[in-house]
Every structure is written in structure tokens, then in C-alpha cells.
PDB file of C-alpha atoms in Angstrom:
ATOM      1  CA  MET A   1      34.011  55.029 -25.821  1.00  0.00           C
ATOM      2  CA  LYS A   2      34.107  51.113 -26.472  1.00  0.00           C
ATOM      3  CA  THR A   3      33.759  50.025 -29.995  1.00  0.00           C
ATOM      4  CA  TYR A   4      33.120  46.218 -31.147  1.00  0.00           C
ATOM      5  CA  ASN A   5      34.768  45.039 -34.389  1.00  0.00           C
ATOM      6  CA  GLY A   6      34.622  48.489 -35.626  1.00  0.00           C
ATOM      7  CA  LEU A   7      30.790  48.940 -35.359  1.00  0.00           C
ATOM      8  CA  GLY A   8      28.106  50.725 -33.325  1.00  0.00           C
ATOM      9  CA  GLU A   9      28.932  52.407 -30.192  1.00  0.00           C
ATOM     10  CA  ASN A  10      27.244  52.946 -26.906  1.00  0.00           C
ATOM     11  CA  MET A  11      23.781  51.847 -27.246  1.00  0.00           C
ATOM     12  CA  ILE A  12      21.073  51.075 -24.851  1.00  0.00           C
ATOM     13  CA  ILE A  13      18.513  49.047 -25.898  1.00  0.00           C
ATOM     14  CA  ILE A  14      14.962  49.147 -24.621  1.00  0.00           C
ATOM     15  CA  LEU A  15      12.825  46.121 -24.855  1.00  0.00           C
ATOM     16  CA  GLY A  16       9.346  45.315 -24.339  1.00  0.00           C
ATOM     17  CA  ILE A  17       6.033  43.550 -25.632  1.00  0.00           C
ATOM     18  CA  PRO A  18       3.205  45.310 -27.326  1.00  0.00           C
ATOM     19  CA  GLY A  19       1.252  47.234 -24.950  1.00  0.00           C
ATOM     20  CA  VAL A  20       3.821  47.577 -22.445  1.00  0.00           C
ATOM     21  CA  GLY A  21       3.896  51.376 -22.648  1.00  0.00           C
ATOM     22  CA  LYS A  22       7.854  51.200 -23.899  1.00  0.00           C
ATOM     23  CA  THR A  23       7.232  54.381 -26.128  1.00  0.00           C
ATOM     24  CA  SER A  24       5.793  56.316 -23.717  1.00  0.00           C
ATOM     25  CA  VAL A  25       8.169  55.870 -21.575  1.00  0.00           C
ATOM     26  CA  LEU A  26      10.840  56.700 -24.206  1.00  0.00           C
ATOM     27  CA  THR A  27       9.006  59.882 -24.604  1.00  0.00           C
ATOM     28  CA  GLY A  28      10.032  61.039 -21.291  1.00  0.00           C
ATOM     29  CA  VAL A  29      13.811  60.825 -22.022  1.00  0.00           C
ATOM     30  CA  LYS A  30      15.336  64.162 -23.704  1.00  0.00           C
ATOM     31  CA  ASP A  31      18.190  64.559 -25.162  1.00  0.00           C
ATOM     32  CA  CYS A  32      19.071  61.280 -26.687  1.00  0.00           C
ATOM     33  CA  LYS A  33      18.899  59.809 -30.367  1.00  0.00           C
ATOM     34  CA  LEU A  34      15.712  57.285 -30.330  1.00  0.00           C
ATOM     35  CA  VAL A  35      15.712  54.815 -33.095  1.00  0.00           C
ATOM     36  CA  ASN A  36      12.997  52.490 -33.809  1.00  0.00           C
ATOM     37  CA  TYR A  37      13.915  48.695 -34.815  1.00  0.00           C
ATOM     38  CA  GLY A  38      10.202  48.174 -36.121  1.00  0.00           C
ATOM     39  CA  THR A  39      10.627  51.414 -38.308  1.00  0.00           C
ATOM     40  CA  LEU A  40      13.763  50.320 -39.847  1.00  0.00           C
ATOM     41  CA  MET A  41      12.147  46.703 -40.340  1.00  0.00           C
ATOM     42  CA  LEU A  42       9.393  48.305 -42.174  1.00  0.00           C
ATOM     43  CA  GLU A  43      11.038  50.406 -44.492  1.00  0.00           C
ATOM     44  CA  ILE A  44      13.005  47.411 -45.685  1.00  0.00           C
ATOM     45  CA  ALA A  45      10.049  45.134 -45.408  1.00  0.00           C
ATOM     46  CA  SER A  46       8.159  47.575 -47.680  1.00  0.00           C
ATOM     47  CA  LYS A  47      10.536  47.708 -50.116  1.00  0.00           C
ATOM     48  CA  GLU A  48      11.172  43.750 -50.232  1.00  0.00           C
ATOM     49  CA  TYR A  49       7.851  42.223 -49.593  1.00  0.00           C
ATOM     50  CA  GLY A  50       5.015  44.829 -49.954  1.00  0.00           C
ATOM     51  CA  ILE A  51       4.854  45.039 -46.269  1.00  0.00           C
ATOM     52  CA  THR A  52       2.473  47.910 -45.427  1.00  0.00           C
ATOM     53  CA  SER A  53       2.533  48.030 -41.820  1.00  0.00           C
ATOM     54  CA  ARG A  54       4.425  47.044 -38.781  1.00  0.00           C
ATOM     55  CA  ASP A  55       1.955  44.101 -37.711  1.00  0.00           C
ATOM     56  CA  GLN A  56       2.448  42.259 -40.968  1.00  0.00           C
ATOM     57  CA  ILE A  57       6.235  42.219 -40.713  1.00  0.00           C
ATOM     58  CA  ARG A  58       5.662  39.362 -37.944  1.00  0.00           C
ATOM     59  CA  LYS A  59       3.605  37.174 -40.006  1.00  0.00           C
ATOM     60  CA  LEU A  60       6.404  36.814 -42.826  1.00  0.00           C
ATOM     61  CA  SER A  61       7.958  33.504 -42.961  1.00  0.00           C
ATOM     62  CA  ILE A  62      10.896  33.264 -40.577  1.00  0.00           C
ATOM     63  CA  ALA A  63      13.682  33.360 -43.305  1.00  0.00           C
ATOM     64  CA  LYS A  64      12.179  36.526 -44.335  1.00  0.00           C
ATOM     65  CA  GLN A  65      12.095  38.087 -41.018  1.00  0.00           C
ATOM     66  CA  LYS A  66      15.473  37.309 -40.516  1.00  0.00           C
ATOM     67  CA  ALA A  67      16.643  38.611 -43.983  1.00  0.00           C
ATOM     68  CA  VAL A  68      15.175  41.911 -42.521  1.00  0.00           C
ATOM     69  CA  GLN A  69      17.049  41.683 -39.004  1.00  0.00           C
ATOM     70  CA  LYS A  70      20.262  41.000 -40.953  1.00  0.00           C
ATOM     71  CA  LYS A  71      19.578  44.299 -42.953  1.00  0.00           C
ATOM     72  CA  VAL A  72      18.426  46.108 -39.998  1.00  0.00           C
ATOM     73  CA  ALA A  73      21.642  45.286 -38.049  1.00  0.00           C
ATOM     74  CA  GLY A  74      23.926  46.525 -40.925  1.00  0.00           C
ATOM     75  CA  GLN A  75      22.542  49.926 -40.389  1.00  0.00           C
ATOM     76  CA  LEU A  76      22.572  49.572 -36.634  1.00  0.00           C
ATOM     77  CA  SER A  77      25.958  48.931 -36.712  1.00  0.00           C
ATOM     78  CA  GLN A  78      26.869  52.300 -38.063  1.00  0.00           C
ATOM     79  CA  MET A  79      24.677  54.144 -35.417  1.00  0.00           C
ATOM     80  CA  SER A  80      26.337  55.514 -32.035  1.00  0.00           C
ATOM     81  CA  ARG A  81      24.982  56.710 -28.849  1.00  0.00           C
ATOM     82  CA  VAL A  82      21.022  55.713 -29.350  1.00  0.00           C
ATOM     83  CA  LEU A  83      18.369  54.381 -27.327  1.00  0.00           C
ATOM     84  CA  LEU A  84      17.051  51.584 -29.616  1.00  0.00           C
ATOM     85  CA  ASP A  85      13.470  50.999 -28.753  1.00  0.00           C
ATOM     86  CA  THR A  86      12.488  47.184 -29.936  1.00  0.00           C
ATOM     87  CA  HIS A  87      10.361  44.279 -28.749  1.00  0.00           C
ATOM     88  CA  CYS A  88      12.097  41.648 -26.780  1.00  0.00           C
ATOM     89  CA  MET A  89      10.696  39.058 -28.702  1.00  0.00           C
ATOM     90  CA  ILE A  90       8.229  38.690 -31.467  1.00  0.00           C
ATOM     91  CA  ARG A  91       5.165  36.031 -31.445  1.00  0.00           C
ATOM     92  CA  THR A  92       4.925  34.438 -34.918  1.00  0.00           C
ATOM     93  CA  PRO A  93       2.909  31.457 -36.139  1.00  0.00           C
ATOM     94  CA  SER A  94       6.102  29.341 -35.835  1.00  0.00           C
ATOM     95  CA  GLY A  95       6.430  30.313 -31.982  1.00  0.00           C
ATOM     96  CA  TYR A  96       8.600  33.606 -30.403  1.00  0.00           C
ATOM     97  CA  LEU A  97      11.525  34.985 -32.452  1.00  0.00           C
ATOM     98  CA  PRO A  98      14.187  36.449 -30.626  1.00  0.00           C
ATOM     99  CA  GLY A  99      13.866  40.438 -30.783  1.00  0.00           C
ATOM    100  CA  LEU A 100      17.741  40.635 -30.506  1.00  0.00           C
ATOM    101  CA  PRO A 101      19.154  37.816 -32.398  1.00  0.00           C
ATOM    102  CA  TYR A 102      22.859  36.765 -31.581  1.00  0.00           C
ATOM    103  CA  SER A 103      23.642  37.756 -35.374  1.00  0.00           C
ATOM    104  CA  LEU A 104      22.529  41.575 -34.238  1.00  0.00           C
ATOM    105  CA  LEU A 105      23.855  41.651 -30.831  1.00  0.00           C
ATOM    106  CA  LYS A 106      27.463  40.440 -32.139  1.00  0.00           C
ATOM    107  CA  GLY A 107      27.839  43.855 -34.187  1.00  0.00           C
ATOM    108  CA  LEU A 108      26.617  46.208 -31.651  1.00  0.00           C
ATOM    109  CA  THR A 109      28.528  47.531 -28.282  1.00  0.00           C
ATOM    110  CA  VAL A 110      25.279  47.416 -26.070  1.00  0.00           C
ATOM    111  CA  GLU A 111      26.053  49.502 -23.020  1.00  0.00           C
ATOM    112  CA  ALA A 112      22.620  48.497 -21.124  1.00  0.00           C
ATOM    113  CA  LEU A 113      19.337  46.315 -21.721  1.00  0.00           C
ATOM    114  CA  VAL A 114      16.051  47.822 -20.154  1.00  0.00           C
ATOM    115  CA  LEU A 115      13.050  45.323 -20.251  1.00  0.00           C
ATOM    116  CA  VAL A 116       9.771  47.522 -19.704  1.00  0.00           C
ATOM    117  CA  ILE A 117       7.098  45.333 -17.954  1.00  0.00           C
ATOM    118  CA  ALA A 118       3.642  45.820 -16.672  1.00  0.00           C
ATOM    119  CA  LYS A 119       1.079  44.041 -14.985  1.00  0.00           C
ATOM    120  CA  PRO A 120      -0.418  41.851 -17.797  1.00  0.00           C
ATOM    121  CA  GLU A 121      -4.098  43.016 -16.775  1.00  0.00           C
ATOM    122  CA  GLU A 122      -2.935  46.333 -17.751  1.00  0.00           C
ATOM    123  CA  ILE A 123      -0.970  45.364 -20.961  1.00  0.00           C
ATOM    124  CA  GLN A 124      -4.185  43.513 -22.024  1.00  0.00           C
ATOM    125  CA  ALA A 125      -6.187  46.758 -21.373  1.00  0.00           C
ATOM    126  CA  ARG A 126      -3.964  48.808 -23.188  1.00  0.00           C
ATOM    127  CA  ARG A 127      -3.787  46.395 -26.429  1.00  0.00           C
ATOM    128  CA  ALA A 128      -7.528  46.707 -26.408  1.00  0.00           C
ATOM    129  CA  LYS A 129      -7.481  50.430 -26.579  1.00  0.00           C
ATOM    130  CA  ASP A 130      -5.026  50.579 -29.211  1.00  0.00           C
ATOM    131  CA  ALA A 131      -6.959  50.770 -32.326  1.00  0.00           C
ATOM    132  CA  ALA A 132      -3.991  51.986 -34.729  1.00  0.00           C
ATOM    133  CA  ARG A 133      -2.424  48.577 -34.354  1.00  0.00           C
ATOM    134  CA  GLU A 134      -3.244  45.090 -35.173  1.00  0.00           C
ATOM    135  CA  ARG A 135      -2.894  43.473 -32.148  1.00  0.00           C
ATOM    136  CA  ASP A 136      -3.549  40.126 -31.228  1.00  0.00           C
ATOM    137  CA  SER A 137      -6.042  39.524 -28.533  1.00  0.00           C
ATOM    138  CA  LEU A 138      -4.306  37.486 -25.694  1.00  0.00           C
ATOM    139  CA  SER A 139      -5.445  36.243 -22.670  1.00  0.00           C
ATOM    140  CA  VAL A 140      -4.006  37.660 -19.029  1.00  0.00           C
ATOM    141  CA  ASP A 141      -2.441  34.039 -18.725  1.00  0.00           C
ATOM    142  CA  ASP A 142      -0.927  34.587 -22.343  1.00  0.00           C
ATOM    143  CA  ILE A 143       0.633  37.965 -21.486  1.00  0.00           C
ATOM    144  CA  ARG A 144       2.218  36.666 -18.600  1.00  0.00           C
ATOM    145  CA  ALA A 145       3.814  33.859 -20.402  1.00  0.00           C
ATOM    146  CA  GLU A 146       4.916  36.317 -22.965  1.00  0.00           C
ATOM    147  CA  ILE A 147       6.306  38.726 -19.987  1.00  0.00           C
ATOM    148  CA  ASP A 148       7.996  35.296 -18.342  1.00  0.00           C
ATOM    149  CA  MET A 149       9.729  34.730 -22.117  1.00  0.00           C
ATOM    150  CA  CYS A 150      10.848  37.973 -22.070  1.00  0.00           C
ATOM    151  CA  LEU A 151      12.831  38.126 -18.570  1.00  0.00           C
ATOM    152  CA  ASN A 152      14.105  34.836 -20.136  1.00  0.00           C
ATOM    153  CA  TYR A 153      15.369  36.448 -23.604  1.00  0.00           C
ATOM    154  CA  LEU A 154      16.651  39.342 -21.321  1.00  0.00           C
ATOM    155  CA  ALA A 155      18.935  37.248 -19.383  1.00  0.00           C
ATOM    156  CA  ALA A 156      20.384  35.403 -22.315  1.00  0.00           C
ATOM    157  CA  TYR A 157      20.661  38.928 -24.563  1.00  0.00           C
ATOM    158  CA  SER A 158      22.667  40.530 -21.300  1.00  0.00           C
ATOM    159  CA  THR A 159      24.958  37.299 -21.213  1.00  0.00           C
ATOM    160  CA  LEU A 160      25.716  37.640 -24.905  1.00  0.00           C
ATOM    161  CA  ALA A 161      26.096  41.240 -25.052  1.00  0.00           C
ATOM    162  CA  GLY A 162      28.194  41.386 -21.648  1.00  0.00           C
ATOM    163  CA  ALA A 163      25.790  44.228 -20.772  1.00  0.00           C
ATOM    164  CA  PRO A 164      23.812  44.747 -17.606  1.00  0.00           C
ATOM    165  CA  ALA A 165      20.178  44.268 -17.714  1.00  0.00           C
ATOM    166  CA  LYS A 166      17.394  46.347 -15.778  1.00  0.00           C
ATOM    167  CA  VAL A 167      13.552  45.804 -15.467  1.00  0.00           C
ATOM    168  CA  VAL A 168      11.567  49.066 -15.199  1.00  0.00           C
ATOM    169  CA  MET A 169       7.781  48.610 -14.240  1.00  0.00           C
ATOM    170  CA  ASN A 170       5.409  50.718 -16.112  1.00  0.00           C
ATOM    171  CA  ASN A 171       2.562  50.190 -14.195  1.00  0.00           C
ATOM    172  CA  ASP A 172      -0.673  52.592 -14.779  1.00  0.00           C
ATOM    173  CA  GLY A 173      -0.364  55.744 -13.086  1.00  0.00           C
ATOM    174  CA  ARG A 174       3.468  55.042 -12.554  1.00  0.00           C
ATOM    175  CA  LEU A 175       4.684  56.242 -15.909  1.00  0.00           C
ATOM    176  CA  GLU A 176       6.873  59.353 -14.376  1.00  0.00           C
ATOM    177  CA  SER A 177       8.605  56.415 -11.779  1.00  0.00           C
ATOM    178  CA  ALA A 178       9.213  54.271 -14.887  1.00  0.00           C
ATOM    179  CA  VAL A 179      10.842  57.370 -16.934  1.00  0.00           C
ATOM    180  CA  ALA A 180      12.946  58.207 -13.979  1.00  0.00           C
ATOM    181  CA  GLU A 181      14.407  54.757 -14.040  1.00  0.00           C
ATOM    182  CA  LEU A 182      15.279  54.755 -17.480  1.00  0.00           C
ATOM    183  CA  LYS A 183      16.859  58.475 -17.185  1.00  0.00           C
ATOM    184  CA  ALA A 184      18.829  56.832 -14.362  1.00  0.00           C
ATOM    185  CA  VAL A 185      20.187  53.796 -16.688  1.00  0.00           C
ATOM    186  CA  VAL A 186      20.879  56.567 -19.316  1.00  0.00           C
ATOM    187  CA  ALA A 187      22.785  58.833 -16.998  1.00  0.00           C
ATOM    188  CA  GLY A 188      24.707  55.933 -15.509  1.00  0.00           C
ATOM    189  CA  VAL A 189      25.971  54.667 -18.762  1.00  0.00           C
ATOM    190  CA  TRP A 190      26.629  57.825 -20.829  1.00  0.00           C
ATOM    191  CA  GLN A 191      27.969  60.536 -17.969  1.00  0.00           C
ATOM    192  CA  GLU A 192      30.627  62.490 -19.138  1.00  0.00           C
TER     193      GLU A 192
END
């Protein structure tokens, strides 16, 4: 098992944008420890800044978001053999913020990065149906731009982590196929 500076081992990071169905894909992968980056962020941000929902985190100042990310990095560096569920990037009032800044990546052993994407029209429809979250109302072109940004971030994260990158399509009616692709990545990394 590899380690990086004595910190986190064997982490597969699953990335996406809101509404892509990342959580649905992850639900199909059994027998793996799943850690949600947003949950860790919310736990810290609620204590330090009085935040009550994940959707409020992205509206904090960039400095506060980075401070929370740094604390999450410390927690993650102590974990091993997990699937990390996170956003590839965060749309903030100041622009896009990397979901995996270098300060986080350098303390982890990332074995693989998987970006879940779908057709922009499908993502837009999924976001519109999700009444439990405070989603930004974006055009199909805006969502397409987010997907393009994610592909660029994925390449950068892969380069920085020295880990392979995989894109998994989670189009409507194809969830089982997306789950199978993710399971194949997990099996390839963690085969005994």
C-alpha cells in the first residue's frame, strides 16, 4: 500500500457537478467506505461560521472556504481506502473554486479520479427536480461550460496527483452502466 508523507492511503475520488447523479452512482458501489467531502465541510463550517446547509458554503468568502478546505484536508489525510464523493469545482460569486486544491491533493494518496458527467439537458432537469437543495438556475450552455471546466480540472488533478483519470457518463436510463464503470475502476485499484 502506498503512502504519501505518511498520510491518507488508497483514495479514489469521485467528482462531478450538482445534478450529475454522482451520489446515485456511488450508491451502487457496495463494500467501500464512502466519505462525502461536503458533509465534512458542513460540519466544520457550521461550527465556525454558523452555516446550516451545504449550499450556503459556496457563498462564504473564498478565504473562509479555503480555511474549511484546509481543515477537511487534515481529516482526509488520516483516512484510508475510501471513496471520496466531492465536487470537481464550486461555482462561487467570485468565480470557480477548485474542489480539490493542490493543498489538499498533496497530502493524499489518490489512486484514481473519476469524473461523473451527463448531458447538460439532463443535469438541468435533475437540478430543477431537486427541491431539497438550493440550486442555481443555469442555462444548458452554462452547464455545458461547467462540464468543460470540470474536464480541465480533472486533467490538472490527475497531473498533480499522478493518478489516472476516468470519465463516467451517467445519462438518464444508464445508471447501471455508470455504476459498472465505477466498480471496474474500484476493482482495478483495490484488487487483492
